[in-house]
Coordinates of C-alpha atoms in Angstrom, one line a residue:
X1 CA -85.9 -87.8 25.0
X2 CA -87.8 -90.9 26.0
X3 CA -87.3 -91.9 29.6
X4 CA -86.5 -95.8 29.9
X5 CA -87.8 -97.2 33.4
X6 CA -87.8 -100.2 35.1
X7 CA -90.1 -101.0 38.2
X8 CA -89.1 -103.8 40.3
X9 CA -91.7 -105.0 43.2
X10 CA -91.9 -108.3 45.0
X11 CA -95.9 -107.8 45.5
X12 CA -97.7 -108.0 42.3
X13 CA -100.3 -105.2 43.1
X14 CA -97.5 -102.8 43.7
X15 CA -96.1 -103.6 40.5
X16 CA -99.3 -103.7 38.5
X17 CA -100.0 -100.3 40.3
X18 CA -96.4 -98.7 39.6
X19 CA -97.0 -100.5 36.0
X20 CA -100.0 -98.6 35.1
X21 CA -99.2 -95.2 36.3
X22 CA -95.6 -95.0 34.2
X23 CA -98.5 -96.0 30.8
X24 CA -99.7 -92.7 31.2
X25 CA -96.7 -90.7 32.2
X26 CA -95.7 -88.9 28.8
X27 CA -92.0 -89.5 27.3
X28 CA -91.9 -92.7 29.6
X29 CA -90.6 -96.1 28.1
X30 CA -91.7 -98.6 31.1
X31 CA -90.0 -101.8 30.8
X32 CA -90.8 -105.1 31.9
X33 CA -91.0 -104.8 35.4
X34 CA -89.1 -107.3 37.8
X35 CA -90.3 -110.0 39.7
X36 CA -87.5 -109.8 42.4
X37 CA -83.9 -108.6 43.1
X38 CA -81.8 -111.2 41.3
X39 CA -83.9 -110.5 37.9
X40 CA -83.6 -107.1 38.2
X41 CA -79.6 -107.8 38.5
X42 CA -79.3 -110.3 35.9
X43 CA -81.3 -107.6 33.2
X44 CA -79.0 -104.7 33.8
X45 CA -76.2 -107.1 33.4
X46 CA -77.5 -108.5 29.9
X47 CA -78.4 -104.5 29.1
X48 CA -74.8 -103.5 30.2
X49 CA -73.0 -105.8 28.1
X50 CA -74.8 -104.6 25.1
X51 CA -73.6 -101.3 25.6
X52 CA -73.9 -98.4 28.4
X53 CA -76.7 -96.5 26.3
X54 CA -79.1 -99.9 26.9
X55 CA -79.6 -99.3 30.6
X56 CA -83.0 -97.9 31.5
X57 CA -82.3 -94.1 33.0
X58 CA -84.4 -94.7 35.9
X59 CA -85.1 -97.8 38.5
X60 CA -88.4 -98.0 40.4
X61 CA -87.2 -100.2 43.8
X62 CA -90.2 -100.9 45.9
X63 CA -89.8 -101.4 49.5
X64 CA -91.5 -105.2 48.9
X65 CA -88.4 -106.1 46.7
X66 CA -86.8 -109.4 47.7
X67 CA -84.6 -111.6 48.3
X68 CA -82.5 -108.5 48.8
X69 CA -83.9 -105.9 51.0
X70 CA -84.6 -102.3 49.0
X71 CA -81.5 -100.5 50.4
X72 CA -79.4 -103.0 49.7
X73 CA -80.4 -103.8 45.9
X74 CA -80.0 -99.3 46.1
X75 CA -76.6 -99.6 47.4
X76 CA -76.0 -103.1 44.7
X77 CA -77.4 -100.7 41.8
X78 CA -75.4 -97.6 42.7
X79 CA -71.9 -99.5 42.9
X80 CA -72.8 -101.4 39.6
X81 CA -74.3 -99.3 37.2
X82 CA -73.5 -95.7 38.4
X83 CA -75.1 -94.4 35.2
X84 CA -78.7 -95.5 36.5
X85 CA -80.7 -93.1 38.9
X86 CA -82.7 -95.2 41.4
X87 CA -85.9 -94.3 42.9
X88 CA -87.2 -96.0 46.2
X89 CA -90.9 -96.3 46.3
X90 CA -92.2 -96.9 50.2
X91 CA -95.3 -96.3 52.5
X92 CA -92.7 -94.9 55.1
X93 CA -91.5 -91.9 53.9
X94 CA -90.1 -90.5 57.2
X95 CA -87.0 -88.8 57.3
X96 CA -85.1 -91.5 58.7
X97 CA -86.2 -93.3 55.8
X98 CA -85.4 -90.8 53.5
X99 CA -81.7 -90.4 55.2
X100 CA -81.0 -94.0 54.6
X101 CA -82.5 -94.5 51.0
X102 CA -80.1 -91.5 49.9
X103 CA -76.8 -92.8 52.3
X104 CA -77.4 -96.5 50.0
X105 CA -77.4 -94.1 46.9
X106 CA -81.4 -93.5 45.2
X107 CA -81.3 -90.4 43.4
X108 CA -85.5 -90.0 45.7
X109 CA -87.7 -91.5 47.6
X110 CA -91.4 -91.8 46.7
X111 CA -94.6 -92.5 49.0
X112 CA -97.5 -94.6 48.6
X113 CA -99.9 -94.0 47.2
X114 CA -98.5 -92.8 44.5
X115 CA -99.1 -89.0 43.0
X116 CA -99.5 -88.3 39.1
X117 CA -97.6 -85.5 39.6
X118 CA -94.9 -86.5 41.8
X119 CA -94.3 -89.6 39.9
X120 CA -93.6 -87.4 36.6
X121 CA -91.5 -84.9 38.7
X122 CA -89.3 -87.3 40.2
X123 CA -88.8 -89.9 37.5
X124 CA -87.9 -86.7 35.0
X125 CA -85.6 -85.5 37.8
X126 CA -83.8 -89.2 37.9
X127 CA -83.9 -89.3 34.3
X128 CA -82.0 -86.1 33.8
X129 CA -79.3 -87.1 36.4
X130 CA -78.5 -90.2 34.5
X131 CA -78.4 -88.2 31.3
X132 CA -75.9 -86.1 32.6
X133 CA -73.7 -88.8 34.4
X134 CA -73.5 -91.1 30.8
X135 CA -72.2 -87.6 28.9
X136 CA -69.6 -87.1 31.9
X137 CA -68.9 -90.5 31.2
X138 CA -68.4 -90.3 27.5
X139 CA -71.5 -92.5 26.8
X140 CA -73.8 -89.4 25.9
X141 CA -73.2 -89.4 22.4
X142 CA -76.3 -91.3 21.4
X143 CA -78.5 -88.9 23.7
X144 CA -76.9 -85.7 21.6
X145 CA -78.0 -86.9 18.7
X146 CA -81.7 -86.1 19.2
X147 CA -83.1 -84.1 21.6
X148 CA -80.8 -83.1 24.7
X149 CA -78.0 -81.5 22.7
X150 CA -76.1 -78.7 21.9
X151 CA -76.2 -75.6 24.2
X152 CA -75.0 -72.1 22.4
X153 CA -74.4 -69.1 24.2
X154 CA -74.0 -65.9 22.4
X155 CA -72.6 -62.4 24.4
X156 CA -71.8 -59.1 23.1
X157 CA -68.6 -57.3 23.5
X158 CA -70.7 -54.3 24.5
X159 CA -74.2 -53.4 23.7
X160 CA -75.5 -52.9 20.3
X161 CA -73.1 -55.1 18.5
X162 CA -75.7 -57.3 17.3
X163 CA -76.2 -60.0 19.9
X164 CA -79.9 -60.7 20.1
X165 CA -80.1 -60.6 16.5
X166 CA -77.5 -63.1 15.4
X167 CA -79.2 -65.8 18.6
X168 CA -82.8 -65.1 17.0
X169 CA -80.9 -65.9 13.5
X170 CA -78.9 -69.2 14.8
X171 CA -81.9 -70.3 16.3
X172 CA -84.4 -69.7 13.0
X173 CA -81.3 -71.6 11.1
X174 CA -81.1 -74.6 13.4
X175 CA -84.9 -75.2 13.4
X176 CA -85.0 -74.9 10.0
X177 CA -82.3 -77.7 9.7
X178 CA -84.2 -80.4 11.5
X179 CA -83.4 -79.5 15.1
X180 CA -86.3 -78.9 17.9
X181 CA -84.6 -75.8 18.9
X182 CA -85.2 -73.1 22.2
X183 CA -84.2 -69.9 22.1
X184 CA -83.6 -68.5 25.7
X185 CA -83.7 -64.5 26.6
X186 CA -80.9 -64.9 29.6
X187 CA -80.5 -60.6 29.2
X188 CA -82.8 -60.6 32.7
X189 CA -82.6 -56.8 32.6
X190 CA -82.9 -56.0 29.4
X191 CA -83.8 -59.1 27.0
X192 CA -85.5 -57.9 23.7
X193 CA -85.8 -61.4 22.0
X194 CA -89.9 -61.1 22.6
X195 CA -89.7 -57.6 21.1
X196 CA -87.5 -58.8 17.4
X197 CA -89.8 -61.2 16.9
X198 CA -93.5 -59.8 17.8
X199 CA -94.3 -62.0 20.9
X200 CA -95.9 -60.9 24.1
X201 CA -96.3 -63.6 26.5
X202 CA -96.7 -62.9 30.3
X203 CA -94.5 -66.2 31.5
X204 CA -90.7 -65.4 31.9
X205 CA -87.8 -67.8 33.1
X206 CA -88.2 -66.0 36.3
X207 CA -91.4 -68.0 36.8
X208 CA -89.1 -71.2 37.0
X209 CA -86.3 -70.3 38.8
X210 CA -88.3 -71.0 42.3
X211 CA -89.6 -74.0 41.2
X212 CA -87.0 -76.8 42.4
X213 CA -88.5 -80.1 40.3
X214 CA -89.4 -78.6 37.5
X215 CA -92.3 -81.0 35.5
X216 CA -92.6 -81.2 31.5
X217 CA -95.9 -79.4 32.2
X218 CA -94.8 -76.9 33.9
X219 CA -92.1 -76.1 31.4
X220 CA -94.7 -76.1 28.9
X221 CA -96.4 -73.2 30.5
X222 CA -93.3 -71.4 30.7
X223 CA -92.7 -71.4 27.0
X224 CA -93.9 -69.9 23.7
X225 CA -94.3 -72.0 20.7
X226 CA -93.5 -68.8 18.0
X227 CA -94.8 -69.3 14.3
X228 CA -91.8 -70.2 13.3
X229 CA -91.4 -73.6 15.2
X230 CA -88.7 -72.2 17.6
X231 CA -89.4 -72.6 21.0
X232 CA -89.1 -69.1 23.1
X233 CA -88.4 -69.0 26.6
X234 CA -88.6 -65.1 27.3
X235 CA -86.9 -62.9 30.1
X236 CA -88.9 -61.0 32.5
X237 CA -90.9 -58.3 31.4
X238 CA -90.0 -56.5 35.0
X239 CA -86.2 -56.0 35.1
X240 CA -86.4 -56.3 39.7
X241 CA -87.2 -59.9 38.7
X242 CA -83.6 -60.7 37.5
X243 CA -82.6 -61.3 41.1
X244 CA -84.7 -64.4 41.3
X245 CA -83.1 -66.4 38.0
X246 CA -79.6 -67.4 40.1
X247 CA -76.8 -69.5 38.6
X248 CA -78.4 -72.8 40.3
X249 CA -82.1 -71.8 38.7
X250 CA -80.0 -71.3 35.4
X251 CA -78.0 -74.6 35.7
X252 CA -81.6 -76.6 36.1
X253 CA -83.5 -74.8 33.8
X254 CA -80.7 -75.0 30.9
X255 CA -80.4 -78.9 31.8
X256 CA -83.7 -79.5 31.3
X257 CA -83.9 -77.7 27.8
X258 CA -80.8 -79.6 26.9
X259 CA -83.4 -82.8 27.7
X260 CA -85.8 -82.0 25.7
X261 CA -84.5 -80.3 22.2
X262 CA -81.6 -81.0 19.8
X263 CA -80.4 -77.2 20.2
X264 CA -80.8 -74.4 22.3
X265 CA -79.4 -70.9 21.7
X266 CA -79.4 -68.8 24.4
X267 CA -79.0 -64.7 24.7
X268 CA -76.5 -64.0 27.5
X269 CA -77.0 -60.0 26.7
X270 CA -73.6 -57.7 27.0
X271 CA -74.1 -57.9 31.0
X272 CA -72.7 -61.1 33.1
X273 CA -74.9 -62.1 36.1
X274 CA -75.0 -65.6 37.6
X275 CA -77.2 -67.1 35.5
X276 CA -75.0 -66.3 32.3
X277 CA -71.7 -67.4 33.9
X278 CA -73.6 -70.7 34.7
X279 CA -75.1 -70.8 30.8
X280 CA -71.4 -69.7 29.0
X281 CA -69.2 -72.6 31.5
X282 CA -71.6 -75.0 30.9
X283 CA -72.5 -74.0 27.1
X284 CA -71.2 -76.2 24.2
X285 CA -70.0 -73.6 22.3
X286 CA -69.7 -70.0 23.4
X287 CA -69.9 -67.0 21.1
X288 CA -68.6 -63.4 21.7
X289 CA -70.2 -60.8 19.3
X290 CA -67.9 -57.7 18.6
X291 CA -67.8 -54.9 15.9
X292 CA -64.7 -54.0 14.4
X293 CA -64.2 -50.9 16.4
X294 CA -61.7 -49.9 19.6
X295 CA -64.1 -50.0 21.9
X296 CA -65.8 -53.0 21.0
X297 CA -62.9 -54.6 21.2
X298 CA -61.8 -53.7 24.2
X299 CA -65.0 -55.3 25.1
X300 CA -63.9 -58.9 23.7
X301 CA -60.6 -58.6 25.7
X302 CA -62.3 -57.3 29.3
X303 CA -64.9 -60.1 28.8
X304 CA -62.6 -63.1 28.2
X305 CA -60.1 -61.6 31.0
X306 CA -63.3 -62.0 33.5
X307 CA -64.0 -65.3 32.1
X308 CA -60.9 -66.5 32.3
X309 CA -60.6 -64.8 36.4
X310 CA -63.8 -66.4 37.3
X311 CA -63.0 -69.7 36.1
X312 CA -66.0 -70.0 33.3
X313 CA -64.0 -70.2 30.3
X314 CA -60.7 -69.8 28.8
X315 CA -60.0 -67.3 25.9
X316 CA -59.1 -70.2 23.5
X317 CA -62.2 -71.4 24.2
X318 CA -64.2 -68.5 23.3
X319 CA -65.1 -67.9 19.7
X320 CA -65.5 -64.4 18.6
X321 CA -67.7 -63.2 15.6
X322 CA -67.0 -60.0 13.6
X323 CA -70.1 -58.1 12.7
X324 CA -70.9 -55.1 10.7
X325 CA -67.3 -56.4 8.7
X326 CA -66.2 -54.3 6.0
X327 CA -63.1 -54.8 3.7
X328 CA -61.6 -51.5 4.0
X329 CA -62.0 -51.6 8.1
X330 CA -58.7 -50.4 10.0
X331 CA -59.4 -53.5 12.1
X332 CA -59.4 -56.4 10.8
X333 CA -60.8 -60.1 12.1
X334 CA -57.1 -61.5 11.9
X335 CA -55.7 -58.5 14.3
X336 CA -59.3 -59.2 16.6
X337 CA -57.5 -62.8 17.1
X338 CA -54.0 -61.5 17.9
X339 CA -55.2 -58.7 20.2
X340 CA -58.0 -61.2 22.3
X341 CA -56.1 -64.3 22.2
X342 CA -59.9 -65.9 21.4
X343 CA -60.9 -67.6 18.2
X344 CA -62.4 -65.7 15.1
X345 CA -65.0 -67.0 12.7
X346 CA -64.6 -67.5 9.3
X347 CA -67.5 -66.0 8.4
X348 CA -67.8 -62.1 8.9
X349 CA -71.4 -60.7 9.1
X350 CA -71.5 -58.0 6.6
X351 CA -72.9 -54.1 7.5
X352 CA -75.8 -54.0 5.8
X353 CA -78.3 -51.9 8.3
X354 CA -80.7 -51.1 5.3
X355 CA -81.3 -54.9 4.9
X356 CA -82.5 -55.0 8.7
X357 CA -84.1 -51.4 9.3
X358 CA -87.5 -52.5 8.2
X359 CA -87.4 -56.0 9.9
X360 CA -86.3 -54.1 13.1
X361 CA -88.4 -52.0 13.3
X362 CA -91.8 -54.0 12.7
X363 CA -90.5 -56.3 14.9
X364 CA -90.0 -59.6 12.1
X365 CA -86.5 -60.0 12.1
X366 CA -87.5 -63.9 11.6
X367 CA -88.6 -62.8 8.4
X368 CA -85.0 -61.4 7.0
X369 CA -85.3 -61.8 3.1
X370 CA -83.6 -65.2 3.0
X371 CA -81.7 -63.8 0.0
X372 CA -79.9 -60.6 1.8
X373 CA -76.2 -60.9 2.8
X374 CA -76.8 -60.6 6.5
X375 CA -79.0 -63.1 7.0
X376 CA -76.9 -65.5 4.7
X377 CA -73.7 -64.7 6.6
X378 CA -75.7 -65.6 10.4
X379 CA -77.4 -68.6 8.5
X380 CA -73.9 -69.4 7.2
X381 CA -72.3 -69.3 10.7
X382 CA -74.7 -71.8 12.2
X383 CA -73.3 -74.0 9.5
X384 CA -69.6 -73.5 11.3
X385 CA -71.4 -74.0 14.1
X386 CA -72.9 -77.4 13.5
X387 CA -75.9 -76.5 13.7
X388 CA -77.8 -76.8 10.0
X389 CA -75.6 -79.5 8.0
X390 CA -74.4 -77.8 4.7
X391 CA -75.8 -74.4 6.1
X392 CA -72.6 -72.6 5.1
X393 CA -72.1 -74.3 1.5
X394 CA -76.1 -73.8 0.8
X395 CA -75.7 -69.9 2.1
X396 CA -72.3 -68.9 0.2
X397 CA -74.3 -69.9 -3.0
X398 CA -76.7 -67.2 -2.4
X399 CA -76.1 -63.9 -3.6
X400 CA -77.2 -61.5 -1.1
X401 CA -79.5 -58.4 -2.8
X402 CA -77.1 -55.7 -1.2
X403 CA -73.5 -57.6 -0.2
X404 CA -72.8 -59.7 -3.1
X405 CA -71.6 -62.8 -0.2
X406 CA -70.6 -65.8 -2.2
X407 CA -68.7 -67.8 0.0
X408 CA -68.3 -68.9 3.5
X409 CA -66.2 -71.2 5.7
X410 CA -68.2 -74.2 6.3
X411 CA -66.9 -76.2 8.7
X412 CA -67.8 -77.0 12.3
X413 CA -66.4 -75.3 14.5
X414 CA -66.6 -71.3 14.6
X415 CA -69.7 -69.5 15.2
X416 CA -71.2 -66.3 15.1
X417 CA -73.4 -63.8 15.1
X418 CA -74.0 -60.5 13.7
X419 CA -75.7 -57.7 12.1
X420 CA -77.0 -54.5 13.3
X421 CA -79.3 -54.1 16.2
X422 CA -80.6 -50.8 17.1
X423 CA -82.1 -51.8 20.1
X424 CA -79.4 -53.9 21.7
X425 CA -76.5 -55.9 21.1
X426 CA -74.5 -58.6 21.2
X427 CA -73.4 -62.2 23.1
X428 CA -70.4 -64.2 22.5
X429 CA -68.1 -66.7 23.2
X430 CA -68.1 -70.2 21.8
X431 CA -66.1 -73.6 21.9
X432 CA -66.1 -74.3 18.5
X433 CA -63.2 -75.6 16.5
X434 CA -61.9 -72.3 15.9
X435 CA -61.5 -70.1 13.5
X436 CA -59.4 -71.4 10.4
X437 CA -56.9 -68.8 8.8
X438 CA -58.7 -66.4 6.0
X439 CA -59.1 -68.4 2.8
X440 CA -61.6 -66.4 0.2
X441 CA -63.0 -63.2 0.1
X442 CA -66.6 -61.7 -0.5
X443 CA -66.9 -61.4 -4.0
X444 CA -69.7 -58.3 -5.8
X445 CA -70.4 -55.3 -5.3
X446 CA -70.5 -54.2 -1.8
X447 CA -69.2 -57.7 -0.7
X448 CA -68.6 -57.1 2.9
X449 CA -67.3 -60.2 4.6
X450 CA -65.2 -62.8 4.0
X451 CA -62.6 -64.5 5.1
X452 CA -59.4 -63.1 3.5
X453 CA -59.2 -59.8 5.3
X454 CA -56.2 -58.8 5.9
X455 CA -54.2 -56.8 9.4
X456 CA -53.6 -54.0 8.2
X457 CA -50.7 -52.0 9.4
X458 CA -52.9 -51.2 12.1
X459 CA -53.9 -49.6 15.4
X460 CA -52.4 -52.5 17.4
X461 CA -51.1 -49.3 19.7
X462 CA -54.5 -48.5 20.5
X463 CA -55.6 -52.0 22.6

């Protein structure tokens, strides 16, 4: 995301100064700057005309702007263009100051002389604000286009239905499509995301959540770049450290990843804490991993119920993924929908545990055998998803070594994940479009997804 900003100064020194520090800032676009109050006005007008998207994301107002006095133009910018975070830049930074500069609306206050460091914070800080303001607004579409888009959560019913796997999967898929993509491990207790793909790394998400403007540097130390382009942002290796990640750390730290990449996937675990209610409410799309099993989905149901109490998300809202599907299961994804009330994906994940066991357990998942049936059903769903353009079409041609998967859905909308984890299981709950009624089947030998299973006379009885 590049940062637009506009200094405007009165006293060319302080705007050759402000000028020269925003060159070196990285991710910064600085404008022209303006001469005085009325020029500032008259270029957000001309920009505002154009279109919303035009205006800069951040205003630099030094104390020296004129004819109108700095809180003032503040108070002038706020009522006009509320989608642009102003900054005051003074050499009084008391708190009276402070009081009034945020009482005329400036999203900060700044003091001379001017810090690298604070400057980057605060203008990053703005920036995001105004980011988030344009998308409430209905302007954000251009911004979601690149990077600063689409947050996925994925929980599991229970454990061990396949969660972390089908968020490592998603998250391989989008990257692969195009997409700088972060994959988050928001399981604080018990996240294994570092341990399916072969990472160590001694940063955590716990080592943000005290930090209250958090800098692109900072985040950068925070995260792992893994070989396989995805950006990893691990949980903490010592489980007492969950306490520190709270819904507000999550809130910031997930709004800043939206910033900076075109997707991010994140592991909610089978557990909701704070930090995973703030993820799923504010989440895109929201998946819910289940087997098809009593238990499991029992799971699904006392999950969304919760949800739905604590105000996060409704169950129409919530799209659950069938893993470890098989075609002559008493339980079916069609009687999953009628029994949760939540959406189904059209694409099944198949059980297919020998495909995994060896990826598992040497820790490579990322390196699934690109023609198995698992992998091709979770690369498939990030294509309902929206994630990977074509992904479904270009996965249903495949034919998996061990399920024979020829076809799945394809369009936008449901999402999923799957496939057998032996070491801990699954997330869930999506927006998506929802799940379209069963049209195809798997088709082979051992073909074990698809839409076009049917209810059975079932165990309805049992739920």
């Amino acid at each position: 995301m590049v940062i637009r900003v506009i200094p405007a100064a009165s006293d060319a020194d302080s705007v050759r100064a402000v000028a020269s520090m925003l060159g070196q800032l990285p991710g910064i676009e600085p404008a022209q700057p303006a001469g005085n109050s009325t020029a500032l006005l008259d270029l957000l007008n001309h920009l505002a005309e154009q279109s919303v998207a035009e205006l800069p994301e951040v205003v630099l107002v030094h104390e020296s702007i004129s004819p109108l006095p700095a809180l003032e133009l503040i108070r002038e910018l706020a009522l006009r263009f509320p989608a642009v975070g102003t900054v005051l830049i003074t050499s009084d930074p008391s708190p009276a100051v402070f009081s009034a500069a945020m009482d005329a609306g400036a999203r900060g206050v700044l003091a001379q002389p001017l810090g690298y460091e604070d400057l980057t914070n605060r203008v990053q800080s703005v920036a995001q604000w105004a980011a988030g303001v344009r998308r409430h607004l209905g302007y954000g579409e251009d911004l979601l286009s690149g990077p600063g888009g689409t947050v996925v959560t994925v929980s599991g019913a229970k454990g061990g239905v396949g969660t972390t796997l089908t968020a490592v999967q998603l998250a391989l898929a989008a990257q692969a499509g195009g997409s700088s993509t972060a994959l988050v491990d928001l399981d604080l207790q018990a996240g294994d995301v570092g341990s399916f793909v072969d990472v160590q790394f001694r940063r955590s998400i716990a080592d943000l959540a005290g930090i209250s403007d958090i800098s692109p540097r900072v985040l950068q130390d925070a995260v792992f770049p893994h070989v396989s382009g995805v950006t990893l942002l691990l949980a903490p290796a010592e489980g007492e450290r969950a306490e520190e990640v709270n819904e507000a750390a999550a809130r910031q730290i997930i709004g800043l990843l939206r910033a900076r990449y075109g997707t991010v996937v994140i592991d909610c675990g089978s557990q909701l804490t704070g930090a995973g209610a703030a993820a799923i409410e504010t989440a895109d799309t929201a998946l819910l991993v289940t087997t098809p099993d009593v238990v499991a989905v029992r799971g699904v149901k006392r999950a969304v119920r919760l949800w739905e109490r604590l105000q996060i998300r409704k169950a129409e809202d919530t799209l659950t993924v069938v893993n470890r599907h098989t075609r002559g299961s008493e339980i079916q994804p069609n009687l999953v929908q009628r029994l949760t009330g939540t959406r189904v994906a059209r694409t099944h994940v198949p059980a297919n545990y020998k495909e995994l066991q060896g990826y598992v357990d040497s820790a490579r998942v990322h390196e699934l055998d690109s023609r198995g049936a698992v992998r091709q059903a979770l690369w498939a769903l990030a294509g309902e998803l929206g994630l990977v353009a074509g992904a479904a079409n270009a996965a249903g041609k495949e034919r998996g070594s061990g399920g024979g998967l020829v076809r799945y859905g394809g369009d936008r909308g449901a999402g999923g994940r799957g496939a057998l984890s032996p070491r801990r299981g699954g997330r869930g709950a999506t927006r998506g479009t929802g799940p379209a009624p069963n049209t195809g089947a798997a088709s082979g030998p051992g073909a074990a997804s698809g839409p076009g299973a049917q209810d059975g006379p079932g165990p309805a009885g049992k739920y």
